[in-house]
Amino acid sequence: MNVLIYLVPLALGVGLIALFAFFWALKNGQFDDPDGAAHRILSDDDLKK
Amino acid sequence: MAEAVDYSLFVDRSGDGASRIEFAVEGGEAPLSISAIERTLAALPGLDDARLNLTKRRVTLAWRDASFDPATAIAALRELGVKSHPLRVDHGEEAEARHAQWLLKCVGVAAFATMNIMLLSVSVWAGNATDISPETRDFFHWLSALIAIPAVAYAGQPFFRSAAAALGRRELNMDVPISLGVLLAVGMSLYETANHAEHAYFDSATMLLLFLLAGRFLDQSMRRRTRAAAGNLAALKGETARRLGADDEPVTVPVAALQPGDRVVVRPGERIPADGVVLSGASTLDDSVITGETARRPVAAQDRVHAGGLNFEGALVVEVTAAAADSLLDEIERLVERAADAKSRTLRLADRVARRYAPVVHVTAFATAVGWILAGAGVHAAIVTAIAVLIITCPCALALAVPAVQVVASGALFRAGVLLNASDALERCAGVDTIVFDKTGTLTLPEPGVANRADVAPDLVAAAGRLAQSSRHPLALALAREARDRRPLLDAAEEPGRGVRAVIEGVEARLGSPSFCDVAAPAPASGSTICFRLGERTAVFAIRQTLRPAAVETVQALARTGLRLIILSGDAPAAVAPIAEMLGVAEARGGLKPADKIAAVEALKAEGRTVLMVGDGLNDAPALAAADASLSPIAAVDLARAQADAVFLGETLAPVADMLRVSRKAMALMRQNLGIAVVYNLVAVPLAILGYVTPLVAAAAMSGSSIIVTLNALRAGPIRPKDRDRAAPVNIEAMRALAPEVLP
């Protein structure tokens, strides 16, 4: 059972990373335009021809 | 009418020379294309960045080059068929956006905590049933506490603040029992954990927060969308004033650009753009926006007028005395406050429930503790049971029951192009059994055109067009577009439902109904006529209208659901009949004055009917107010919109059917949800009082009831194409034969 001593905090750490990733995305405006994001992914404008 | 408009008022300049401007955009029928719009704008010289936000329907431009003129962007967009209008910087909207971000962060923290604590809790529950060692259980409980305490301290703030504010006012709202339940659950769990107990309620506390935060975030984001849409509407409506230049030629300028000393023309049906003094003209004003007084006030030269007053009868020339820098924002605020009020009143309803609910909960919990002590249980066991009662009765399902439905329903309506204006619009529309339609501008498109221009002497067309500029009646606007001379007639007076008259070069001119102009006009087979009399010369203009897209399908689908449909029009009966026939509406009356429409609506109400009035126009406003529920197309003159419970956007009539369908569904679901919440409490509370509520039962009951209520609310949701297409196929060709020029 000693394996829990580091496995459980490790799992929490992974969860925390996800939480900070969410905060980062929020701060960078990733959730500002959900409708537009659905269309932008289909656009090839950012490709250099 | 291409005149220079000064956009500098809308530009947001930061200190480092960068400029920003935001446009509300509207693409008509075609969907907005991100790549087309952004590519076109990016090609403009001097522009650094252009970004379209499709959710808010706004374009943001950023540039540093001082020579860049935002007007070039508007022109470029117009070539794409996109209408755009600059928005003023709205700090209230920014504050709401920050609040939404904060709520979303709280949701994120609560979700993280709930998921990880649940991971630990499930292990403990499984372990309790098998062979978990007390040390491992304590370790898991302490880890849960380590996650729960900071998470609750952070994510619980929206509730704690609201509860503290309510208690400060010596009131109870829904957040008081929520806060109490969460804090007690955490506190008791800490105590139990320190005493190596089997049960801890950390998972209940965080899960409760997660559900309630999600509901609150959805509610807030719906309100934010309505606010952004209202801002766009106000901007696209283009709050403008007709400022008279030195040559008496009116030039359209944004209201915000008005300066004291400017002279503006205010036509009937328009609001006074800024505080001022009347220079010439006579009219009556409805100042109800300003004073709450609904009786109209006559005004003449030298009278003071205030921004927001609605001009009824005659064109006025007003000298501005106070700049109207905030007028557009005021308009947005009015729209938003009405939309926000719609929300807050439902919250108040929830608070009313809470005011009765919270004392019952607290008394029940207290009675449980006392009861168990009297029954001989230990004080510790009695208090644990009492707290379990508090946790289980946390009004999770109850707090979600009504708002969840409203969020989903208003969201669905929003996507269908309907904006709710009044708090109880959903409720009142749900009970409707009779729909009264106005014809002009409601069943038909608001902008008809003059059909027989070639048959009328050019000077009569010009004179009629000039007079028509003083009227806001949709038929007159078609004529006004024919006018070459854009100087309005200053002494023109409009009689609602009849016509407009003025003196042109010493000769009396009248424009309006045949009886008003004393002209014998042969009733046209279709379309409408507008008569004009200039002294002894007369002319009859044929103005033809087209039905709104989907009008036939929508009206016939409504008729099939058993609704009684009636057309009440101020237009000539001969013009109403073909449209009624085409739509299949048996009851149609024409030639009605505003008072007749009110009488008709009142008569229906006296029969015990619940009436929905769908209309726009100056002569509908009183009828909209008289009906049980009202709906206006957004192209309506300000007066109609001010009275309607909801407005719909775009050209199609389909939103009328959507509004009815969604509101009926929403009402049924709200009742169901409240029923579910009551049943949940009837089952859960006795269990809690008897002491059977372990953390496992609490978690299952709370999440179960909340999920059921939320899923049930989602059924109010999307308007599926199949709902709309249920109309029988319409034989367009047969109708074209009936009235060729009315169909689109």
XYZ file of N, CA, C and O in Angstrom, chain A residues 1 4-5 8-9 11-12 15-16 19 22-23 26-27 29 31-36 39-40 43 45, chain B residues 34-35 38-39 51-55 101 104-105 108-109 112 116 119-120 136 139-140 143 147 154 225:
200
model
N 0.820 -1.214 0.000
C 0.000 0.000 0.000
C 0.851 1.260 0.000
O 0.341 2.354 -0.185
N 0.754 4.075 -2.598
C -0.213 5.193 -2.602
C 0.454 6.492 -2.193
O 0.049 7.569 -2.648
N 1.441 6.412 -1.338
C 2.060 7.616 -0.793
C 2.550 8.536 -1.914
O 2.487 9.753 -1.813
N -0.856 8.723 -5.347
C -2.006 9.617 -5.204
C -1.596 11.080 -5.390
O -2.203 11.804 -6.192
N -0.533 11.546 -4.711
C -0.112 12.932 -4.995
C 0.264 13.136 -6.460
O 0.009 14.206 -7.023
N -1.168 11.710 -9.011
C -2.433 11.878 -9.730
C -2.975 13.286 -9.522
O -3.446 13.945 -10.463
N -2.863 13.762 -8.279
C -3.319 15.124 -7.984
C -2.514 16.141 -8.776
O -3.051 17.115 -9.294
N -3.748 16.372 -12.207
C -4.996 17.144 -12.197
C -4.723 18.633 -12.097
O -5.349 19.441 -12.791
N -3.767 18.999 -11.243
C -3.438 20.417 -11.071
C -2.891 21.020 -12.358
O -3.205 22.159 -12.705
N -5.695 21.849 -14.438
C -6.388 23.040 -13.943
C -5.662 24.307 -14.393
O -6.276 25.269 -14.850
N -6.183 25.005 -17.966
C -7.502 25.626 -18.170
C -7.438 27.129 -17.869
O -7.936 27.955 -18.633
N -6.778 27.476 -16.753
C -6.642 28.898 -16.401
C -5.892 29.654 -17.496
O -6.241 30.775 -17.853
N -8.078 30.192 -20.465
C -9.078 31.213 -20.144
C -8.475 32.605 -20.297
O -9.068 33.507 -20.879
N -7.231 32.742 -19.767
C -6.575 34.042 -19.781
C -6.250 34.459 -21.220
O -6.229 35.638 -21.543
N -8.000 33.972 -23.840
C -9.172 34.214 -24.668
C -9.620 33.035 -25.503
O -10.276 33.213 -26.521
N -11.841 30.985 -24.834
C -13.276 30.728 -24.700
C -14.108 31.944 -25.101
O -15.289 32.011 -24.826
N -13.432 32.936 -25.747
C -14.143 34.176 -26.066
C -15.124 34.010 -27.226
O -16.124 34.695 -27.305
N -14.782 33.149 -28.169
C -15.592 33.054 -29.387
C -15.785 31.597 -29.785
O -15.215 31.133 -30.761
N -16.572 30.854 -29.022
C -16.753 29.436 -29.340
C -17.344 29.207 -30.730
O -16.945 28.259 -31.419
N -18.260 30.068 -31.179
C -18.847 29.882 -32.515
C -17.803 30.061 -33.606
O -17.772 29.327 -34.588
N -16.941 31.086 -33.416
C -15.930 31.369 -34.427
C -14.908 30.251 -34.512
O -14.468 29.893 -35.604
N -15.594 27.563 -36.868
C -15.401 27.857 -38.284
C -13.924 28.005 -38.641
O -13.497 27.620 -39.717
N -13.166 28.598 -37.714
C -11.756 28.864 -38.008
C -10.977 27.594 -38.292
O -10.045 27.590 -39.075
N -10.644 26.777 -41.812
C -10.054 27.743 -42.733
C -8.560 27.464 -42.919
O -7.853 27.147 -41.961
N -6.472 29.727 -44.136
C -5.839 31.017 -44.380
C -4.443 31.131 -43.789
O -3.623 31.904 -44.253
N -15.932 34.188 -41.884
C -14.770 34.723 -41.181
C -13.654 35.035 -42.158
O -13.094 36.134 -42.161
N -13.340 34.070 -43.034
C -12.153 34.277 -43.862
C -12.378 35.405 -44.856
O -11.489 36.224 -45.072
N -12.210 38.763 -42.797
C -10.889 39.095 -42.273
C -9.889 39.330 -43.401
O -9.021 40.194 -43.297
N -10.025 38.572 -44.504
C -9.087 38.774 -45.613
C -9.303 40.142 -46.248
O -8.367 40.854 -46.571
N -10.208 41.283 -36.507
C -10.641 39.982 -36.021
C -12.147 39.984 -35.835
O -12.719 40.902 -35.257
N -12.789 38.933 -36.384
C -14.242 38.803 -36.264
C -14.543 37.842 -35.125
O -14.006 36.747 -35.068
N -15.390 38.274 -34.201
C -15.880 37.384 -33.156
C -17.279 36.946 -33.557
O -18.224 37.729 -33.539
N -17.390 35.694 -33.948
C -18.646 35.208 -34.510
C -19.720 35.020 -33.440
O -20.907 35.101 -33.715
N -19.279 34.782 -32.198
C -20.244 34.600 -31.115
C -20.944 35.919 -30.808
O -22.156 35.974 -30.652
N -15.434 35.360 -16.390
C -14.162 34.642 -16.296
C -13.936 34.135 -14.880
O -13.478 33.018 -14.672
N -16.059 31.207 -14.245
C -15.546 30.031 -14.946
C -14.352 29.452 -14.203
O -14.188 28.230 -14.120
N -13.509 30.333 -13.628
C -12.386 29.854 -12.822
C -12.899 29.082 -11.611
O -12.367 28.037 -11.261
N -13.931 25.770 -12.693
C -12.764 24.932 -12.928
C -12.219 24.363 -11.629
O -11.935 23.162 -11.521
N -12.084 25.236 -10.612
C -11.540 24.786 -9.322
C -12.478 23.764 -8.692
O -12.030 22.717 -8.197
N -12.217 20.442 -10.534
C -10.969 19.757 -10.169
C -11.110 19.090 -8.798
O -10.799 17.922 -8.619
N -11.253 14.916 -8.015
C -10.187 14.259 -7.254
C -10.666 13.743 -5.913
O -10.242 12.674 -5.465
N -12.583 10.607 -6.471
C -11.641 9.494 -6.665
C -11.274 8.871 -5.322
O -11.296 7.650 -5.147
N -10.956 9.739 -4.356
C -10.579 9.261 -3.030
C -11.788 8.677 -2.300
O -11.690 7.663 -1.625
N -5.049 4.080 6.047
C -5.242 4.475 4.655
C -6.461 5.383 4.544
O -6.430 6.394 3.831
N -5.614 8.742 5.733
C -4.758 9.401 4.733
C -5.621 9.985 3.605
O -5.451 11.146 3.209
N -6.590 9.175 3.136
C -7.466 9.653 2.051
C -8.333 10.810 2.525
O -8.540 11.792 1.801
N -6.177 13.926 2.716
C -5.914 14.430 1.362
C -7.148 15.165 0.826
O -7.037 16.240 0.228
N -7.562 19.145 -0.332
C -8.095 19.656 -1.604
C -9.331 20.515 -1.350
O -9.488 21.598 -1.909
N -12.081 29.173 -2.313
C -12.026 29.934 -3.563
C -13.352 29.902 -4.314
O -13.938 30.938 -4.620
N -24.730 37.302 -23.217
C -25.023 37.248 -24.658
C -26.148 38.194 -25.009
O -26.108 38.871 -26.030
